[in-house]
mmCIF file of C-alpha atoms and ligand atoms in Angstrom:
data_model
loop_
_atom_site.group_PDB
_atom_site.id
_atom_site.type_symbol
_atom_site.label_atom_id
_atom_site.label_comp_id
_atom_site.label_asym_id
_atom_site.label_seq_id
_atom_site.Cartn_x
_atom_site.Cartn_y
_atom_site.Cartn_z
ATOM 1 C CA ALA O 1 -14.487 33.337 0.494
ATOM 2 C CA ARG O 2 -12.723 34.470 3.666
ATOM 3 C CA SER O 3 -13.639 31.314 5.606
ATOM 4 C CA GLY O 4 -12.463 29.225 2.651
ATOM 5 C CA ARG O 5 -9.123 31.032 2.743
ATOM 6 C CA SER O 6 -8.700 30.600 6.489
ATOM 7 C CA ALA O 7 -9.535 26.886 6.225
ATOM 8 C CA ALA O 8 -6.884 26.529 3.532
ATOM 9 C CA LEU O 9 -4.365 28.425 5.667
ATOM 10 C CA ARG O 10 -5.164 26.270 8.657
ATOM 11 C CA ALA O 11 -4.758 23.071 6.615
ATOM 12 C CA ARG O 12 -1.399 24.301 5.352
ATOM 13 C CA MET O 13 -0.218 25.069 8.869
ATOM 14 C CA GLU O 14 -1.329 21.681 10.134
ATOM 15 C CA GLU O 15 0.524 20.049 7.266
ATOM 16 C CA ARG O 16 3.685 21.972 8.231
ATOM 17 C CA LEU O 17 3.403 20.954 11.864
ATOM 18 C CA LEU O 18 2.978 17.303 10.903
ATOM 19 C CA GLY O 19 6.009 17.591 8.633
ATOM 20 C CA ALA O 20 8.061 19.064 11.477
ATOM 21 C CA ARG O 21 6.960 16.341 13.879
ATOM 22 C CA PHE O 22 7.772 13.674 11.311
ATOM 23 C CA ARG O 23 11.291 15.021 10.811
ATOM 24 C CA TYR O 24 11.842 15.222 14.558
ATOM 25 C CA ILE O 25 10.644 11.643 15.221
ATOM 26 C CA ASN O 26 12.631 10.381 12.238
ATOM 27 C CA GLN O 27 15.790 11.994 13.597
ATOM 28 C CA GLN O 28 15.214 10.439 17.015
ATOM 29 C CA LEU O 29 14.832 6.982 15.473
ATOM 30 C CA TYR O 30 18.151 7.283 13.649
ATOM 31 C CA THR O 31 20.062 8.662 16.625
ATOM 32 C CA SER O 32 18.863 6.388 19.434
ATOM 33 C CA SER O 33 19.133 2.706 20.179
ATOM 34 C CA SER O 34 16.319 0.368 19.192
ATOM 35 C CA ARG O 35 15.332 0.091 22.871
ATOM 36 C CA GLU O 36 14.933 3.849 23.155
ATOM 37 C CA ALA O 37 12.869 3.831 19.945
ATOM 38 C CA ALA O 38 10.606 1.168 21.448
ATOM 39 C CA ARG O 39 10.097 3.353 24.520
ATOM 40 C CA LEU O 40 9.358 6.406 22.394
ATOM 41 C CA PHE O 41 6.565 4.697 20.481
ATOM 42 C CA GLN O 42 5.140 2.983 23.568
ATOM 43 C CA SER O 43 4.850 6.274 25.391
ATOM 44 C CA ASP O 44 3.442 8.120 22.367
ATOM 45 C CA PRO O 45 1.531 5.913 19.894
ATOM 46 C CA GLU O 46 0.503 9.023 17.939
ATOM 47 C CA ALA O 47 4.172 9.570 17.121
ATOM 48 C CA PHE O 48 4.151 6.281 15.242
ATOM 49 C CA GLU O 49 1.174 7.282 13.126
ATOM 50 C CA ILE O 50 2.790 10.615 12.244
ATOM 51 C CA TYR O 51 6.068 8.887 11.462
ATOM 52 C CA HIS O 52 4.430 6.431 9.113
ATOM 53 C CA ARG O 53 2.416 9.024 7.266
ATOM 54 C CA GLY O 54 5.603 11.059 6.690
ATOM 55 C CA PHE O 55 7.590 7.970 5.691
ATOM 56 C CA ALA O 56 4.997 6.950 3.094
ATOM 57 C CA GLN O 57 5.039 10.495 1.659
ATOM 58 C CA GLN O 58 8.826 10.460 1.358
ATOM 59 C CA VAL O 59 9.001 7.076 -0.342
ATOM 60 C CA GLY O 60 6.092 8.078 -2.583
ATOM 61 C CA ARG O 61 8.362 10.749 -4.105
ATOM 62 C CA TRP O 62 10.895 8.164 -5.243
ATOM 63 C CA PRO O 63 10.613 6.617 -8.707
ATOM 64 C CA GLU O 64 10.480 3.174 -7.099
ATOM 65 C CA ASN O 65 9.738 1.768 -3.637
ATOM 66 C CA PRO O 66 12.448 -0.767 -2.671
ATOM 67 C CA VAL O 67 9.897 -2.989 -0.967
ATOM 68 C CA HIS O 68 8.525 -3.839 -4.424
ATOM 69 C CA ARG O 69 11.977 -4.969 -5.531
ATOM 70 C CA ILE O 70 12.210 -7.261 -2.524
ATOM 71 C CA ILE O 71 8.744 -8.669 -3.228
ATOM 72 C CA ARG O 72 9.760 -9.394 -6.833
ATOM 73 C CA TYR O 73 12.938 -11.076 -5.621
ATOM 74 C CA LEU O 74 11.008 -13.275 -3.145
ATOM 75 C CA ARG O 75 8.454 -14.268 -5.792
ATOM 76 C CA ARG O 76 11.256 -15.713 -7.903
ATOM 77 C CA ARG O 77 12.293 -17.994 -5.030
ATOM 78 C CA PRO O 78 10.350 -20.974 -3.595
ATOM 79 C CA ALA O 79 7.178 -20.140 -1.649
ATOM 80 C CA SER O 80 8.277 -22.679 0.954
ATOM 81 C CA LEU O 81 10.986 -20.321 2.261
ATOM 82 C CA VAL O 82 10.242 -18.790 5.664
ATOM 83 C CA VAL O 83 10.773 -15.024 5.775
ATOM 84 C CA ALA O 84 11.352 -12.600 8.678
ATOM 85 C CA ASP O 85 10.540 -8.942 7.926
ATOM 86 C CA PHE O 86 12.376 -6.738 10.455
ATOM 87 C CA GLY O 87 10.677 -3.323 10.775
ATOM 88 C CA CYS O 88 7.811 -4.441 8.538
ATOM 89 C CA GLY O 89 5.742 -1.228 8.668
ATOM 90 C CA ASP O 90 2.403 -2.003 7.046
ATOM 91 C CA CYS O 91 3.427 -5.565 6.067
ATOM 92 C CA LYS O 92 3.538 -5.078 2.298
ATOM 93 C CA ILE O 93 5.763 -8.158 1.949
ATOM 94 C CA ALA O 94 3.542 -10.519 3.965
ATOM 95 C CA SER O 95 0.452 -9.397 2.072
ATOM 96 C CA SER O 96 2.098 -9.838 -1.355
ATOM 97 C CA ILE O 97 3.636 -13.331 -1.237
ATOM 98 C CA LYS O 98 2.506 -16.853 -0.326
ATOM 99 C CA ASN O 99 5.439 -17.580 1.983
ATOM 100 C CA LYS O 100 5.186 -17.720 5.749
ATOM 101 C CA VAL O 101 6.343 -14.217 6.797
ATOM 102 C CA HIS O 102 7.101 -13.223 10.404
ATOM 103 C CA CYS O 103 6.445 -9.484 10.663
ATOM 104 C CA PHE O 104 8.156 -7.446 13.384
ATOM 105 C CA ASP O 105 7.652 -3.819 14.281
ATOM 106 C CA LEU O 106 7.400 -1.566 17.317
ATOM 107 C CA VAL O 107 3.695 -0.804 16.867
ATOM 108 C CA PRO O 108 1.119 -2.848 14.923
ATOM 109 C CA LEU O 109 0.023 -1.084 11.730
ATOM 110 C CA SER O 110 -1.528 -4.405 10.715
ATOM 111 C CA PRO O 111 -2.834 -7.438 12.625
ATOM 112 C CA LEU O 112 0.003 -9.431 11.029
ATOM 113 C CA VAL O 113 2.614 -7.604 13.137
ATOM 114 C CA THR O 114 4.330 -9.139 16.138
ATOM 115 C CA VAL O 115 5.224 -6.169 18.334
ATOM 116 C CA CYS O 116 8.832 -6.291 19.500
ATOM 117 C CA ASP O 117 12.199 -4.604 19.297
ATOM 118 C CA MET O 118 13.997 -6.020 16.268
ATOM 119 C CA ALA O 119 17.116 -6.500 18.391
ATOM 120 C CA LYS O 120 15.264 -9.333 20.150
ATOM 121 C CA VAL O 121 12.646 -11.187 18.133
ATOM 122 C CA PRO O 122 10.627 -14.145 19.408
ATOM 123 C CA LEU O 123 12.001 -16.714 16.934
ATOM 124 C CA ALA O 124 14.079 -19.835 17.499
ATOM 125 C CA ALA O 125 17.690 -19.887 16.326
ATOM 126 C CA GLU O 126 18.174 -20.967 12.693
ATOM 127 C CA SER O 127 14.453 -20.925 11.931
ATOM 128 C CA VAL O 128 14.171 -18.642 8.882
ATOM 129 C CA ASP O 129 15.433 -18.781 5.295
ATOM 130 C CA VAL O 130 15.295 -15.072 4.425
ATOM 131 C CA ALA O 131 15.666 -12.045 6.719
ATOM 132 C CA VAL O 132 14.644 -8.644 5.318
ATOM 133 C CA PHE O 133 15.482 -5.103 6.448
ATOM 134 C CA CYS O 134 13.751 -2.733 4.054
ATOM 135 C CA LEU O 135 14.589 0.861 5.058
ATOM 136 C CA ALA O 136 14.512 -0.414 8.624
ATOM 137 C CA LEU O 137 18.140 -0.354 9.872
ATOM 138 C CA MET O 138 17.418 2.636 12.073
ATOM 139 C CA GLY O 139 18.807 2.061 15.573
ATOM 140 C CA THR O 140 22.335 3.011 16.613
ATOM 141 C CA ASN O 141 22.824 -0.590 17.854
ATOM 142 C CA LEU O 142 23.091 -1.861 14.279
ATOM 143 C CA GLN O 143 25.491 -4.621 15.194
ATOM 144 C CA GLU O 144 23.186 -6.077 17.832
ATOM 145 C CA ILE O 145 20.256 -5.954 15.377
ATOM 146 C CA LEU O 146 22.197 -7.720 12.617
ATOM 147 C CA GLU O 147 23.519 -10.304 15.080
ATOM 148 C CA GLU O 148 19.901 -11.066 15.918
ATOM 149 C CA ALA O 149 19.166 -11.586 12.221
ATOM 150 C CA ASN O 150 22.179 -13.906 12.067
ATOM 151 C CA ARG O 151 20.879 -15.904 15.045
ATOM 152 C CA VAL O 152 17.449 -16.584 13.497
ATOM 153 C CA LEU O 153 18.771 -17.322 9.987
ATOM 154 C CA LYS O 154 19.547 -20.862 8.924
ATOM 155 C CA PRO O 155 23.139 -21.431 7.753
ATOM 156 C CA GLY O 156 23.194 -20.505 4.072
ATOM 157 C CA GLY O 157 20.108 -18.318 4.557
ATOM 158 C CA THR O 158 19.655 -14.970 2.800
ATOM 159 C CA LEU O 159 19.790 -11.471 4.263
ATOM 160 C CA MET O 160 18.298 -8.664 2.153
ATOM 161 C CA VAL O 161 19.039 -5.053 3.034
ATOM 162 C CA ALA O 162 17.495 -2.056 1.254
ATOM 163 C CA GLU O 163 18.781 1.275 2.535
ATOM 164 C CA VAL O 164 18.845 4.903 1.509
ATOM 165 C CA ALA O 165 21.958 5.364 -0.663
ATOM 166 C CA SER O 166 23.190 8.488 1.135
ATOM 167 C CA ARG O 167 23.401 6.593 4.436
ATOM 168 C CA PHE O 168 26.460 4.653 3.284
ATOM 169 C CA GLU O 169 29.807 6.341 3.881
ATOM 170 C CA ASP O 170 31.669 3.642 1.991
ATOM 171 C CA ILE O 171 29.958 0.534 0.722
ATOM 172 C CA ARG O 172 33.184 -1.556 0.790
ATOM 173 C CA THR O 173 33.745 -0.810 4.484
ATOM 174 C CA PHE O 174 30.135 -1.736 5.185
ATOM 175 C CA VAL O 175 30.361 -5.018 3.292
ATOM 176 C CA ASN O 176 33.633 -5.906 5.094
ATOM 177 C CA ALA O 177 31.996 -5.245 8.441
ATOM 178 C CA MET O 178 29.090 -7.491 7.416
ATOM 179 C CA ALA O 179 31.612 -10.276 6.744
ATOM 180 C CA GLN O 180 32.730 -10.005 10.382
ATOM 181 C CA LEU O 181 29.121 -10.619 11.365
ATOM 182 C CA GLY O 182 28.959 -13.813 9.302
ATOM 183 C CA PHE O 183 27.349 -12.370 6.163
ATOM 184 C CA LYS O 184 28.971 -12.771 2.766
ATOM 185 C CA SER O 185 27.978 -10.313 0.060
ATOM 186 C CA VAL O 186 26.250 -12.057 -2.857
ATOM 187 C CA SER O 187 24.991 -9.140 -4.914
ATOM 188 C CA LYS O 188 24.803 -5.375 -4.728
ATOM 189 C CA ASP O 189 22.394 -3.288 -6.744
ATOM 190 C CA LEU O 190 23.619 0.308 -6.542
ATOM 191 C CA SER O 191 21.752 1.444 -9.656
ATOM 192 C CA SER O 192 19.073 3.529 -7.956
ATOM 193 C CA ALA O 193 20.004 7.058 -6.905
ATOM 194 C CA PHE O 194 17.762 6.672 -3.858
ATOM 195 C CA PHE O 195 18.415 3.276 -2.327
ATOM 196 C CA TYR O 196 20.892 0.407 -2.428
ATOM 197 C CA LEU O 197 19.774 -3.192 -2.433
ATOM 198 C CA LEU O 198 22.258 -5.626 -0.884
ATOM 199 C CA GLU O 199 21.987 -9.399 -0.732
ATOM 200 C CA PHE O 200 24.036 -11.495 1.701
ATOM 201 C CA THR O 201 24.341 -15.164 2.621
ATOM 202 C CA LYS O 202 24.833 -16.309 6.188
ATOM 203 C CA THR O 203 28.168 -18.095 6.227
ATOM 204 C CA GLY O 204 28.550 -18.495 9.979
ATOM 205 C CA SER O 205 28.148 -16.882 13.387
ATOM 206 C CA PRO O 206 29.327 -13.341 14.184
ATOM 207 C CA ARG O 207 32.945 -13.063 15.334
ATOM 208 C CA GLY O 208 31.774 -11.420 18.545
ATOM 209 C CA ARG O 209 33.967 -8.345 18.141
ATOM 210 C CA PRO O 210 32.880 -4.772 17.476
ATOM 211 C CA ALA O 211 32.547 -4.069 13.742
ATOM 212 C CA PRO O 212 32.952 -0.269 13.570
ATOM 213 C CA GLY O 213 32.640 -0.237 9.761
ATOM 214 C CA LEU O 214 28.953 -1.038 10.163
ATOM 215 C CA ARG O 215 28.114 2.611 10.733
ATOM 216 C CA LEU O 216 25.384 4.217 8.605
ATOM 217 C CA ARG O 217 24.619 7.915 8.465
ATOM 218 C CA PRO O 218 21.198 8.931 9.767
ATOM 219 C CA CYS O 219 18.711 9.695 7.019
ATOM 220 C CA LEU O 220 17.460 13.181 7.758
ATOM 221 C CA TYR O 221 14.844 14.831 5.590
ATOM 222 C CA LYS O 222 14.815 18.489 4.646
ATOM 223 C CA ARG O 223 11.908 20.784 5.176
ATOM 224 C CA ARG O 224 9.949 21.256 1.959
HETATM 225 N N1 SAH H 301 9.916 -2.115 5.836
HETATM 226 C C1 SAH H 301 8.770 -1.229 5.679
HETATM 227 C C2 SAH H 301 8.774 -0.053 6.668
HETATM 228 C C3 SAH H 301 10.018 0.781 6.680
HETATM 229 S S1 SAH H 301 9.907 2.165 7.820
HETATM 230 C C4 SAH H 301 8.710 -0.719 4.258
HETATM 231 O O1 SAH H 301 9.700 -0.771 3.554
HETATM 232 O O2 SAH H 301 7.647 -0.253 3.840
HETATM 233 C C5 SAH H 301 10.938 1.546 9.130
HETATM 234 C C6 SAH H 301 10.163 0.674 10.082
HETATM 235 O O3 SAH H 301 11.078 0.126 11.041
HETATM 236 C C7 SAH H 301 9.114 1.443 10.871
HETATM 237 O O4 SAH H 301 7.877 0.803 10.755
HETATM 238 C C8 SAH H 301 9.641 1.415 12.286
HETATM 239 O O5 SAH H 301 8.622 1.404 13.250
HETATM 240 C C9 SAH H 301 10.438 0.124 12.288
HETATM 241 N N2 SAH H 301 11.415 0.049 13.358
HETATM 242 C C10 SAH H 301 12.363 0.981 13.664
HETATM 243 N N3 SAH H 301 13.065 0.579 14.730
HETATM 244 C C11 SAH H 301 12.569 -0.628 15.102
HETATM 245 C C12 SAH H 301 12.889 -1.549 16.147
HETATM 246 N N4 SAH H 301 13.845 -1.302 17.022
HETATM 247 N N5 SAH H 301 12.201 -2.695 16.225
HETATM 248 C C13 SAH H 301 11.181 -2.962 15.348
HETATM 249 N N6 SAH H 301 10.847 -2.130 14.347
HETATM 250 C C14 SAH H 301 11.518 -0.974 14.229
#
């Protein structure tokens, strides 16, 4: 009985340590540039595994995973549309639809992933119909990342953003800043208490000026 108890205690402590490491890595991702994040994961691949396990646990607590909403949305549109999934994680989108999906992440959780920093993806200009950021707008260089999405999108193409609701200081300011980057708001679904789903159309190139309203709060998790 005693060894059973000490095994249980040990498992609980390991769980706590993993939780602490997850929160620490998560905080680093939200407070550094995408280049620094790339360096972090390159130097410590284990960090990526811990991050993803913690991320999946967090999203598992929500009543709905936004990636499923995006999959449903894409299924209603033609399968001929080319999609780019920025910060694809385990490639749920690519494995759920017939479309050609370019999957980008810092470390490959799946063989479908092209490893790169999302601020610089290996795609030609105006080559994709839909760009997706599902809980993936993490770096502090948000503007650079969204300008990259603008570059690869065809004129009139769609940008889908799903983000944690509490990250937005003011949704109107955010949407106005997106307009400066050449993205017009088409629809906003603010009905979930956990995440917002925003759809934009590419109307043109970025204005090339700083868009300070683009700021999002980091999403920090509490110890449980
Ligand atoms: N979109 C997936 C995963 C979201 S987790 C889903 O909804 O299930 C956020 C993902 O963004 C992580 O996999 C993380 O590695 C990735 N990411 C964060 N910064 C990145 C960067 N600079 N370049 C590429 N991927 C990045």
